[in-house]
Tab-separated table of C-alpha atoms in Angstrom:
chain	number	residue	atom	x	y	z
A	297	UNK	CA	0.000	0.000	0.000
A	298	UNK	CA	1.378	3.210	-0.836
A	299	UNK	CA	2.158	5.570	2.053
A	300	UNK	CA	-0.076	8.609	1.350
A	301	UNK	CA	-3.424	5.816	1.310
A	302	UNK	CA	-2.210	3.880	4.983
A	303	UNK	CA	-3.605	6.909	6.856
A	304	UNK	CA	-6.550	6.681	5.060
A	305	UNK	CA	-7.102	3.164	5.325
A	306	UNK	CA	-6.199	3.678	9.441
A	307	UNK	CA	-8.670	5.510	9.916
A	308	UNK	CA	-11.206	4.262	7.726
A	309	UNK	CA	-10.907	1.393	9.963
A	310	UNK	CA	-11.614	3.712	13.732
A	311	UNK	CA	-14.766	4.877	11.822
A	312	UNK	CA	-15.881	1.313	11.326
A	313	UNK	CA	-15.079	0.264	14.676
A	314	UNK	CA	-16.554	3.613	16.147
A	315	UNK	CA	-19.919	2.932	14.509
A	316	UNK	CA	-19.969	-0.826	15.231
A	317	UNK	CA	-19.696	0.497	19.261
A	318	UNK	CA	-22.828	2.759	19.207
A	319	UNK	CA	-24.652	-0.368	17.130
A	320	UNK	CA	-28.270	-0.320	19.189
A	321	UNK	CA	-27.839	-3.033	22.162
A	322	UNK	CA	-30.803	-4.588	20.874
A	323	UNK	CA	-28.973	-5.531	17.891
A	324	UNK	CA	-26.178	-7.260	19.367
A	325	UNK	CA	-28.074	-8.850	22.371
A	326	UNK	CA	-30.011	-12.283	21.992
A	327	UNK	CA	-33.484	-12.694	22.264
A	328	UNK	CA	-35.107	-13.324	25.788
A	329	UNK	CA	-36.669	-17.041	25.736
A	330	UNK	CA	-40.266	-17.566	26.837
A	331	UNK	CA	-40.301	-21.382	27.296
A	332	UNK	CA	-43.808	-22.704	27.016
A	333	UNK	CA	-44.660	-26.290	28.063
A	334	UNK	CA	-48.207	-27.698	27.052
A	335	UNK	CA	-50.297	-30.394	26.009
A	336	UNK	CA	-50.443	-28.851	22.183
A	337	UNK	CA	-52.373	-31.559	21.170
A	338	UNK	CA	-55.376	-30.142	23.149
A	339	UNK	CA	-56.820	-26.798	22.872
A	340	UNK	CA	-55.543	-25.533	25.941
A	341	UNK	CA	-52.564	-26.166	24.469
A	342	UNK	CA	-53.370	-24.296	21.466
A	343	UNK	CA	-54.895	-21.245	23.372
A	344	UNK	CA	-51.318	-21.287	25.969
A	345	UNK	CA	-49.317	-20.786	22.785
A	346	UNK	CA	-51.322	-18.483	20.885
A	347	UNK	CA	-51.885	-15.778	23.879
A	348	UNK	CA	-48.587	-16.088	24.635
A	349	UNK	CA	-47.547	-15.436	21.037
A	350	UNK	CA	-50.187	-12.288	21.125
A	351	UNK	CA	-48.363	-10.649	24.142
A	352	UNK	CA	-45.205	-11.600	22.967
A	353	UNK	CA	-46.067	-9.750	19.792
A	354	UNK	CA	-47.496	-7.409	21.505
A	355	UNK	CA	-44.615	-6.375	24.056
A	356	UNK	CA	-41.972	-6.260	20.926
A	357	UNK	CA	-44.044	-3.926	18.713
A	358	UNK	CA	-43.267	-1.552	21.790
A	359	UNK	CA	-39.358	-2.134	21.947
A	360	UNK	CA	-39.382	-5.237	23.453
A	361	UNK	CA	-37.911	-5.964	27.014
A	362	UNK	CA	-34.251	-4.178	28.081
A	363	UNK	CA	-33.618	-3.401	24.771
A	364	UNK	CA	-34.855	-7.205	23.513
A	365	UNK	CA	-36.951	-8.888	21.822
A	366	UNK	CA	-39.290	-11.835	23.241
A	367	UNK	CA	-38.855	-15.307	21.560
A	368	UNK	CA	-40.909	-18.420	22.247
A	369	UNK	CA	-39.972	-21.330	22.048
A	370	UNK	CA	-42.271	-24.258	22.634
A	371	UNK	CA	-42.336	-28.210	23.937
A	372	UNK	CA	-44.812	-30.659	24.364
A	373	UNK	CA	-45.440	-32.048	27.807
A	374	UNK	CA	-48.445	-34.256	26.404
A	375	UNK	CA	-50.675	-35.631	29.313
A	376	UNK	CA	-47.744	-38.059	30.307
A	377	UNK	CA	-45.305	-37.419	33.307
A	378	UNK	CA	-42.146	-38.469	31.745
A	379	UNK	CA	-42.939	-36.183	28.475
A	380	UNK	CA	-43.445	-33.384	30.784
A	381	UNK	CA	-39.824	-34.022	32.494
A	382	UNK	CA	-38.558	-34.004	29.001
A	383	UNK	CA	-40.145	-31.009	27.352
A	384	UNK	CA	-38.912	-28.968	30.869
A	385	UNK	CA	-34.899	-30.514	30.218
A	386	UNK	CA	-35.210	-29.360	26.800
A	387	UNK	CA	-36.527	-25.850	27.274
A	388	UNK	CA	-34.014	-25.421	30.339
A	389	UNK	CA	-30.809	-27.330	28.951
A	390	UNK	CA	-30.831	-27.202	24.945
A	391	UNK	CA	-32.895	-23.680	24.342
A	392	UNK	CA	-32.332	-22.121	27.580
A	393	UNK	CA	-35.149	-20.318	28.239
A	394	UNK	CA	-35.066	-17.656	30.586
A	395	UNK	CA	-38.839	-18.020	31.560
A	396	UNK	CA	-41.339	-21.554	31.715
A	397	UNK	CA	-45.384	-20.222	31.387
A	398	UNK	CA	-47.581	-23.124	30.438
A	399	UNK	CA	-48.788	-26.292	32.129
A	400	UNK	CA	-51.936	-28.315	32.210
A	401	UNK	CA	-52.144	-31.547	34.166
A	402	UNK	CA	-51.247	-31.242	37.968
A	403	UNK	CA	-49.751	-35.011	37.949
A	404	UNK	CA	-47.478	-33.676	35.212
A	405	UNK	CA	-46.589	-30.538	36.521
A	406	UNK	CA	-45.932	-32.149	40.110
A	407	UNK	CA	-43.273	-34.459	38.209
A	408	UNK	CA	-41.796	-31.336	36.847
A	409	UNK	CA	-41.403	-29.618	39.627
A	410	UNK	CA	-37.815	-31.053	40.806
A	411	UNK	CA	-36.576	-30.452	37.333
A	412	UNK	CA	-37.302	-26.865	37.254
A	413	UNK	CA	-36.002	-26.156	40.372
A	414	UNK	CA	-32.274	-27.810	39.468
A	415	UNK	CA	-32.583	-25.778	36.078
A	416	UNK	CA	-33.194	-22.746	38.579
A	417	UNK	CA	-35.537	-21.464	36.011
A	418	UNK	CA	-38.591	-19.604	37.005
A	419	UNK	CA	-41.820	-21.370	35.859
A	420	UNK	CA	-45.474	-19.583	35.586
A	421	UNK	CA	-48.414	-21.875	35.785
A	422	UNK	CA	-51.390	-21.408	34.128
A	423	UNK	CA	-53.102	-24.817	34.045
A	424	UNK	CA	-52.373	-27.104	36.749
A	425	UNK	CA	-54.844	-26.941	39.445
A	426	UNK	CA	-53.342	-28.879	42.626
A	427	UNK	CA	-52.741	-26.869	45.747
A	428	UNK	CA	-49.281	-29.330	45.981
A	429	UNK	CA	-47.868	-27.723	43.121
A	430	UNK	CA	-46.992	-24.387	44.988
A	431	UNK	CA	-46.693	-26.053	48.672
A	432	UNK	CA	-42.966	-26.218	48.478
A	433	UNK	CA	-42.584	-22.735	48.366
A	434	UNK	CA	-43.285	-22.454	51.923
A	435	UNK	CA	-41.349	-25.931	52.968
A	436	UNK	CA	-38.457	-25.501	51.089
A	437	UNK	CA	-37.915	-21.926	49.724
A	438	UNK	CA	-34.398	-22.161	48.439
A	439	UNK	CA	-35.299	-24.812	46.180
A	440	UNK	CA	-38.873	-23.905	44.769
A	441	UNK	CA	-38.981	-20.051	45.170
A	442	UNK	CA	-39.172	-20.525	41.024
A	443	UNK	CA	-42.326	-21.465	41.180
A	444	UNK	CA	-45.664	-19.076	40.409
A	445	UNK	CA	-49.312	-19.954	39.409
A	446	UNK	CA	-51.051	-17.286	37.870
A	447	UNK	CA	-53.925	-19.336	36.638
A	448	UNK	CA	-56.177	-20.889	37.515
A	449	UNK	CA	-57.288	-20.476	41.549
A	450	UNK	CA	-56.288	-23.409	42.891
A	451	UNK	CA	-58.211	-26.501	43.138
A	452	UNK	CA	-59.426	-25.625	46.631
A	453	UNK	CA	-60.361	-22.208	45.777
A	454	UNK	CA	-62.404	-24.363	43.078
A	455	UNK	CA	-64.015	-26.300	46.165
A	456	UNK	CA	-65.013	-23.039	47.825
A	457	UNK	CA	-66.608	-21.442	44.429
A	458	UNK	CA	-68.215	-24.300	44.265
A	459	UNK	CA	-69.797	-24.451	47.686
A	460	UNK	CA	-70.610	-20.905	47.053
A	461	UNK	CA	-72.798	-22.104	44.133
A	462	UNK	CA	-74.089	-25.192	45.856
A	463	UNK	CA	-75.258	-23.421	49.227
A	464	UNK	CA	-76.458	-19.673	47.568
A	465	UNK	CA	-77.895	-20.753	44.089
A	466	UNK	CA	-78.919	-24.560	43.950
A	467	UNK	CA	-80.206	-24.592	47.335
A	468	UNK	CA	-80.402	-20.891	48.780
A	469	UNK	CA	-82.337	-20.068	45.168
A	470	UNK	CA	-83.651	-22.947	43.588
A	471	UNK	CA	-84.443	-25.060	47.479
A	472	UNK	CA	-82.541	-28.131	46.056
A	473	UNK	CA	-81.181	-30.076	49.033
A	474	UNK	CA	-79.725	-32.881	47.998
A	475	UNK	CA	-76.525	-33.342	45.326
A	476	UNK	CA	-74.170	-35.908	44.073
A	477	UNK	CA	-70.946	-35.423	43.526
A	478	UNK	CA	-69.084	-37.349	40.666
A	479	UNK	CA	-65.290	-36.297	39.351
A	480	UNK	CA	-62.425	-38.408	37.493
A	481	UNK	CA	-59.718	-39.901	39.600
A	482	UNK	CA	-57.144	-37.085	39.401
A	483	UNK	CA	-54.604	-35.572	41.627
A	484	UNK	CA	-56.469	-32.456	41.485
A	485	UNK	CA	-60.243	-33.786	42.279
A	486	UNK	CA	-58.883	-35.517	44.708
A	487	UNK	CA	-57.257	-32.530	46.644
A	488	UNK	CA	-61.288	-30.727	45.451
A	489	UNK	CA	-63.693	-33.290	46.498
A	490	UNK	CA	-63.406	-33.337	50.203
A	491	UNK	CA	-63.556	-29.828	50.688
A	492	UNK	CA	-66.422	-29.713	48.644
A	493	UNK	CA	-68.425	-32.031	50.029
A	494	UNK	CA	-67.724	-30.816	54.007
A	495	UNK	CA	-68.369	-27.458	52.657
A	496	UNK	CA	-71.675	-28.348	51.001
A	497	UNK	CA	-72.895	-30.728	54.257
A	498	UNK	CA	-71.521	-27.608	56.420
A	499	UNK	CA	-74.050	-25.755	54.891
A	500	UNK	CA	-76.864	-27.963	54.891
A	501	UNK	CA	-76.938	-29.663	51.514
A	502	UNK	CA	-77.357	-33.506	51.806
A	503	UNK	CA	-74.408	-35.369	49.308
A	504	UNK	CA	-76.191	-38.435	48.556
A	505	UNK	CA	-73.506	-39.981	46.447
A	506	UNK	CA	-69.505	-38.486	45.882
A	507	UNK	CA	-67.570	-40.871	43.782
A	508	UNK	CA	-64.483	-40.936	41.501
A	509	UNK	CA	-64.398	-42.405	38.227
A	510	UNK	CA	-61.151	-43.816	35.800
A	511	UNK	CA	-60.467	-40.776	33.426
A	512	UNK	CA	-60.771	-43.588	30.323
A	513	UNK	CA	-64.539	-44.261	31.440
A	514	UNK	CA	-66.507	-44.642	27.849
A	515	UNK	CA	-69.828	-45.315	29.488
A	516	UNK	CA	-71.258	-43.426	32.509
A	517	UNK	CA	-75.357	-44.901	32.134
A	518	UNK	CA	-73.895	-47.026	35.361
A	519	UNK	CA	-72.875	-43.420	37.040
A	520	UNK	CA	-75.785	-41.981	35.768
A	521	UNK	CA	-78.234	-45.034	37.683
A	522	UNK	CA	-76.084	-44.764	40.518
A	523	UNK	CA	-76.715	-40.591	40.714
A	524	UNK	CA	-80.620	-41.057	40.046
A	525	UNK	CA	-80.852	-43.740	42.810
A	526	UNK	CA	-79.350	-41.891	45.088
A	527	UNK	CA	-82.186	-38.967	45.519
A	528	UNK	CA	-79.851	-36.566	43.939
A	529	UNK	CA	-81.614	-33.325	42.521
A	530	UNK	CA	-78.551	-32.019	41.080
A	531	UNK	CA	-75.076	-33.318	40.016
A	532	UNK	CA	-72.003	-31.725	40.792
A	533	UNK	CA	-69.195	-32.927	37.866
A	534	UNK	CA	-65.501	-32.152	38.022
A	535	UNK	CA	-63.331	-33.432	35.198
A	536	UNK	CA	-60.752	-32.388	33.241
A	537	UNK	CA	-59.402	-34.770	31.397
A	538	UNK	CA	-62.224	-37.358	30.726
A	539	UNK	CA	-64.221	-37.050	27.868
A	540	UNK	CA	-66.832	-34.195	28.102
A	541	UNK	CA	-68.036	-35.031	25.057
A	542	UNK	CA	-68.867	-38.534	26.134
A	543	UNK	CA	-70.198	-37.507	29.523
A	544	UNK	CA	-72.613	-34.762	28.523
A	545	UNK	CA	-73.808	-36.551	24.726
A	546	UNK	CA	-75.125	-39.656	27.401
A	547	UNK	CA	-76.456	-37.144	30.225
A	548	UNK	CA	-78.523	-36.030	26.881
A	549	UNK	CA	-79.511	-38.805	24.898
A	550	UNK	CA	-80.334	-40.754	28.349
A	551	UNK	CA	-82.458	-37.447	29.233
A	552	UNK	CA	-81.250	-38.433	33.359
A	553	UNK	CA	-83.928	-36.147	34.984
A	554	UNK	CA	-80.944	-34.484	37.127
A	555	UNK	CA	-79.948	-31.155	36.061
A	556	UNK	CA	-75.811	-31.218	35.848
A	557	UNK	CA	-72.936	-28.258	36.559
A	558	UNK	CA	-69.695	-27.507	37.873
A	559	UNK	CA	-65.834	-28.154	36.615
A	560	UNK	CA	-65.614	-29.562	33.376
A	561	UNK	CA	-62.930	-28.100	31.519
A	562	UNK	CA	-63.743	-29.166	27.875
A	563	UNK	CA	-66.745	-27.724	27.875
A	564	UNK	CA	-65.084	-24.242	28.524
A	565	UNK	CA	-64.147	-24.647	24.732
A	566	UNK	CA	-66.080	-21.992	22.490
A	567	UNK	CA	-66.890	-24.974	19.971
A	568	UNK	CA	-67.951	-27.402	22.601
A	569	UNK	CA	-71.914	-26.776	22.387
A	570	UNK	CA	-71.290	-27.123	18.277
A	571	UNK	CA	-69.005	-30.393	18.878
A	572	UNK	CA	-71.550	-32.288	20.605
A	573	UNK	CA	-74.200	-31.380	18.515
A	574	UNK	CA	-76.218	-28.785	21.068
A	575	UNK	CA	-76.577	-31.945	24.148
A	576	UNK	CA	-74.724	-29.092	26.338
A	577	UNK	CA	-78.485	-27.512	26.600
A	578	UNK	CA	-78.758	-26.234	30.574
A	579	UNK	CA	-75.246	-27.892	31.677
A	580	UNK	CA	-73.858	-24.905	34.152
A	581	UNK	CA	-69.817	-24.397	34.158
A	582	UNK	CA	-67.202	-22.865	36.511
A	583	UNK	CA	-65.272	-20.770	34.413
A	584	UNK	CA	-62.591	-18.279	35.229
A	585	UNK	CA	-63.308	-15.401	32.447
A	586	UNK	CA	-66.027	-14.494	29.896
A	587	UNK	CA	-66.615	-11.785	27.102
A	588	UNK	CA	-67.374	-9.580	29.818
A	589	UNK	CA	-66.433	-5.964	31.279
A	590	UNK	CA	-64.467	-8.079	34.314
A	591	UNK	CA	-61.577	-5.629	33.625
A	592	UNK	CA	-61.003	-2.966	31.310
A	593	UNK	CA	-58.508	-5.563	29.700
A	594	UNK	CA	-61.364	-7.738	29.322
A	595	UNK	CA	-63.387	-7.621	25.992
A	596	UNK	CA	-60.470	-5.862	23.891
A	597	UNK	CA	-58.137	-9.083	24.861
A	598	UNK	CA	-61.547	-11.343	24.190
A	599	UNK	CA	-62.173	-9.613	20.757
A	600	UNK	CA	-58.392	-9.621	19.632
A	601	UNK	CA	-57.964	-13.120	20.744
A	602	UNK	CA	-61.208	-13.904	18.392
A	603	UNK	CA	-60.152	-11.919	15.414
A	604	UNK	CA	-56.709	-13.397	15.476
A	605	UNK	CA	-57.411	-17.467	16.256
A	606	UNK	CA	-60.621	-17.499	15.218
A	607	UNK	CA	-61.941	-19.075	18.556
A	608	UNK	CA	-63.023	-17.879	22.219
A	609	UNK	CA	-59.641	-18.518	24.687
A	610	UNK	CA	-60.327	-20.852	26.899
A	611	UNK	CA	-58.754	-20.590	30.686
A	612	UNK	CA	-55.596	-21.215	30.043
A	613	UNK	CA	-55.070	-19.121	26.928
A	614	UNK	CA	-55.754	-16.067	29.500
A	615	UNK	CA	-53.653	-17.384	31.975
A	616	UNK	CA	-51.052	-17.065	29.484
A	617	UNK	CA	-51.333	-13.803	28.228
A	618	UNK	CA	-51.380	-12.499	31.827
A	619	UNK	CA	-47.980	-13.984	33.159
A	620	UNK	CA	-46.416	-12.876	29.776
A	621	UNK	CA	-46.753	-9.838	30.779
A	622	UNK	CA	-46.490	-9.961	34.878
A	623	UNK	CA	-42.918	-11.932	33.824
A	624	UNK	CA	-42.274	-8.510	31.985
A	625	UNK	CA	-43.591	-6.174	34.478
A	626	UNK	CA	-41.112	-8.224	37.018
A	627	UNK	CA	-37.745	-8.115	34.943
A	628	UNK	CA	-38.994	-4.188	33.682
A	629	UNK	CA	-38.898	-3.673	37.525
A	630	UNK	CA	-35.662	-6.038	38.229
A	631	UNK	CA	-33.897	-4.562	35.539
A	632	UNK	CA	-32.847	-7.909	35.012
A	633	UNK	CA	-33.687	-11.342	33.863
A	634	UNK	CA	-31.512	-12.750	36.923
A	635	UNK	CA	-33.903	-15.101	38.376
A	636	UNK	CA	-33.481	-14.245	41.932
A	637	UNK	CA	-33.822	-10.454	41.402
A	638	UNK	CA	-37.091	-11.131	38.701
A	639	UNK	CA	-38.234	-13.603	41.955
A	640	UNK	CA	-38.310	-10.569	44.317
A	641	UNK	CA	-40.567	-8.576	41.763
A	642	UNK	CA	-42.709	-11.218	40.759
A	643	UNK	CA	-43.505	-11.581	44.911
A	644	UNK	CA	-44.043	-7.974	44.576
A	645	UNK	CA	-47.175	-8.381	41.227
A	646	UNK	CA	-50.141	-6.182	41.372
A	647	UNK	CA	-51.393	-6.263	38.153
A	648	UNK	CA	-54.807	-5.740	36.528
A	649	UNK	CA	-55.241	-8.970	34.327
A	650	UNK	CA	-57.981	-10.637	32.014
A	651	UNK	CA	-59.877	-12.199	34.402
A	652	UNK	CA	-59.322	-9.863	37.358
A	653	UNK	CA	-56.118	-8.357	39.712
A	654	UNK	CA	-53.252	-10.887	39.829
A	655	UNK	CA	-51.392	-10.543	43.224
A	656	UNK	CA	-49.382	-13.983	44.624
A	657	UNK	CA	-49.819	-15.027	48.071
A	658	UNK	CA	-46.984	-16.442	50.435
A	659	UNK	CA	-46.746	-19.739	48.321
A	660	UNK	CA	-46.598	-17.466	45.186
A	661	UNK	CA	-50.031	-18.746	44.634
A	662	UNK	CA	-52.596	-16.367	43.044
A	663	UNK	CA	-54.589	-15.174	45.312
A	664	UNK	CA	-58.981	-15.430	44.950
A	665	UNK	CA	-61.488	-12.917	46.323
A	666	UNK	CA	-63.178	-9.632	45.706
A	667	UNK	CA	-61.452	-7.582	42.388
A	668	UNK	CA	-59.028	-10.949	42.298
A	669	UNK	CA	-59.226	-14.237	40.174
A	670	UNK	CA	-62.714	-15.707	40.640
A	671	UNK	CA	-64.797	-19.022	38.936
A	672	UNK	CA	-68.483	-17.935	37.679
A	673	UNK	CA	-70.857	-20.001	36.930
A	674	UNK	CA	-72.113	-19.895	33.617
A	675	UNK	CA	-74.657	-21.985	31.684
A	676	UNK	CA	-74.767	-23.602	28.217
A	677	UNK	CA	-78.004	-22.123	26.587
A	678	UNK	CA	-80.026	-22.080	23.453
A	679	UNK	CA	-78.281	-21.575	20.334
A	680	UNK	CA	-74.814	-21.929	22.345
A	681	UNK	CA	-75.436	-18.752	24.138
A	682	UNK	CA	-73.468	-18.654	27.653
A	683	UNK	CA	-75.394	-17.052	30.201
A	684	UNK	CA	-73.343	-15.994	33.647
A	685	UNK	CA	-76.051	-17.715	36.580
A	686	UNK	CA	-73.864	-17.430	39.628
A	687	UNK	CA	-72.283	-15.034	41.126
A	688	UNK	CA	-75.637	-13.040	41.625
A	689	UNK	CA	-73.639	-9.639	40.818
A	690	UNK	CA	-72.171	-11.018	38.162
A	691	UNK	CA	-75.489	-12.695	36.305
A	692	UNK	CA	-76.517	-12.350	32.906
A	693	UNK	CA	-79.250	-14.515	32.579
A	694	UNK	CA	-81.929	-16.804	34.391
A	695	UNK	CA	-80.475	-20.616	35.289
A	696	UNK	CA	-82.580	-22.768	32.822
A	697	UNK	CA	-83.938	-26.711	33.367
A	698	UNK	CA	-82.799	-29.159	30.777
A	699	UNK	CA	-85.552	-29.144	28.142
A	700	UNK	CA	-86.805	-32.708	29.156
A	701	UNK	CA	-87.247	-31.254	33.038
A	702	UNK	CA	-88.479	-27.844	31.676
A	703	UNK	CA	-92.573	-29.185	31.488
């Protein structure tokens, strides 16, 4: 090179360099990883990664978080313990999420739990129901402060919505005294049924019948005998991952004179009245958020979610929108995705969500009650309508009879 062009060329090069230093961060720094966990077979699977993908979108149109973007990156847990283990080691170890938000069957979650706290990765529910999933937060804090449930209430929350239902609507308005009680053999019914049923005797409605049946169960017409025999003028259902579709098509076609409500978590899909051809006439179910003015967030998430998927979210597609955004809020506040330091915050969440204010109790639990996460009641009508019947404040509509009871 001749001698006049080396200064040139020296400091052609500092330019280059100086302008490669004041590159935006965002440029240079890697994504933050939103690890999601779910059964995406099923559609809460479906609904965990699409809200999730809608505040993720939603949260990088706006800069993103400290300067970076959101990525998600998903596994399937399936229904299956050892799945679940698997799709948490490969989020943690091969994609290295900074963030788990997902979850659907406690027995799966449970079997997770160990895993996640080795990867010392901080995990969101917003599925799993069992009230064991978050008691090692208060035994052994060291080792499971990474664990949050934003959604749903826990299962014994559940019990105490229930009860609510059972003692002020079916037998405080309607003067039905007597219920059965019927729910699949799950971790999660099991840690629901017995607080149901001393809350419902506690308040002087007679359980005639409370039994558990094998989540495979193709034919309930023995259930249904057993329910009808017992004096039973309403039954109480809590399932999850049984068929619905089975259940309520034979409650229907066998017309069983007992009118039928409570947990059934299928039938919180927007195409389940459609999908079993209109045999949901009159069944009641808990759900945890409706096209409703529950929040100002409310009806525009409800209306986006619609226009975008082309379906109503069901629970756990809110669940996941919300602790997108509380994990954001918490590291926005941290000023860090450290895990201890996002921990701190997340203890710290007050935050207006879908379904009502998200704030975590001492077992980073989310917390029910008045303005918080509640379960309404809503029926199954004509047409596929869904009418809120219970709370009373929060009713839209009468409680109908099944059309073969309604003469």
């Amino acid at each position: 090179m001749d001698s006049f062009l080396r200064p040139l060329a020296a400091a052609s090069m500092i330019v280059a360099g100086a302008l490669a230093s004041t590159a935006p961060a965002s440029a240079q720094q890697a994504p933050i990883k939103i690890g999601i966990p779910t059964s995406v077979q099923l559609q809460v699977g479906r609904d965990t990664q699409n809200a999730a993908k809608l505040a993720i979108e939603e949260i990088n149109a706006k800069g993103g978080l400290l300067g970076r973007k959101l990525e998600m990156v998903v596994a399937d847990e399936t229904e299956n313990p050892e799945q679940g283990i698997a799709a948490i080691k490969k989020l943690t170890a091969d994609d290295k999420v900074n963030v788990l938000i997902g979850g659907y069957t406690s027995g799966v979650t449970l079997a997770q739990l160990p895993h996640i706290s080795n990867a010392k990765t901080i995990y969101i529910g917003v599925g799993a129901a069992s009230p064991a999933i978050t008691a090692k937060v208060k035994t052994d804090y060291e080792n499971y402060k990474y664990i949050f449930r934003a959604f749903p209430i826990n299962a014994a929350h559940q019990a105490r919505a229930l009860v609510d239902f059972i003692n002020g609507k079916l037998k405080g308005e309607m003067g039905l005294k007597k219920i059965a009680i019927v729910g699949e053999n799950a971790k999660w019914v099991q840690d629901l049924v017995p607080i149901l049923k001393k809350g419902a005797t506690d308040g002087g409605t007679d359980v005639t019948l409370a039994e558990f049946f094998d989540t495979s169960t193709s034919d309930f017409s023995p259930l249904f005998a057993k329910v009808k025999n017992s004096g039973a003028q309403y039954l109480i259902v809590v399932l999850s991952h049984a068929s619905s579709d089975i259940f309520v098509k034979q409650w229907h076609d066998a017309q069983v004179p007992i009118p039928i409500g409570g947990i059934d978590v299928k039938s919180q899909d927007a195409d389940f009245f459609t999908r079993v051809s209109g045999k949901a006439n009159a069944e009641t179910v808990g759900m945890f958020a409706i096209r409703a003015p529950l929040t100002p967030k409310t009806i525009p998430f409800w209306d986006e979610f619609v226009k975008r998927f082309g379906t109503a979210p069901v629970y756990t597609g809110i669940g996941a929108y919300d602790a997108v955004y509380v994990y954001a809020d918490a590291v926005k506040r941290a000023n860090s995705i450290e895990p201890d330091a996002v921990i701190k915050e997340l203890e710290k969440t007050d935050h207006v969500g879908i379904a009502g204010k998200l704030v975590f109790d001492e077992v980073h639990d989310v917390k029910t009650g008045p303005g918080l996460q509640n379960l309404l009641f809503v029926q199954w009508q004509k047409d596929g309508a869904r009418v809120v019947v219970w709370p009373k404040e929060a009713a839209t509509g009468p409680m109908i009879a099944p059309p073969w009871m309604s003469n």
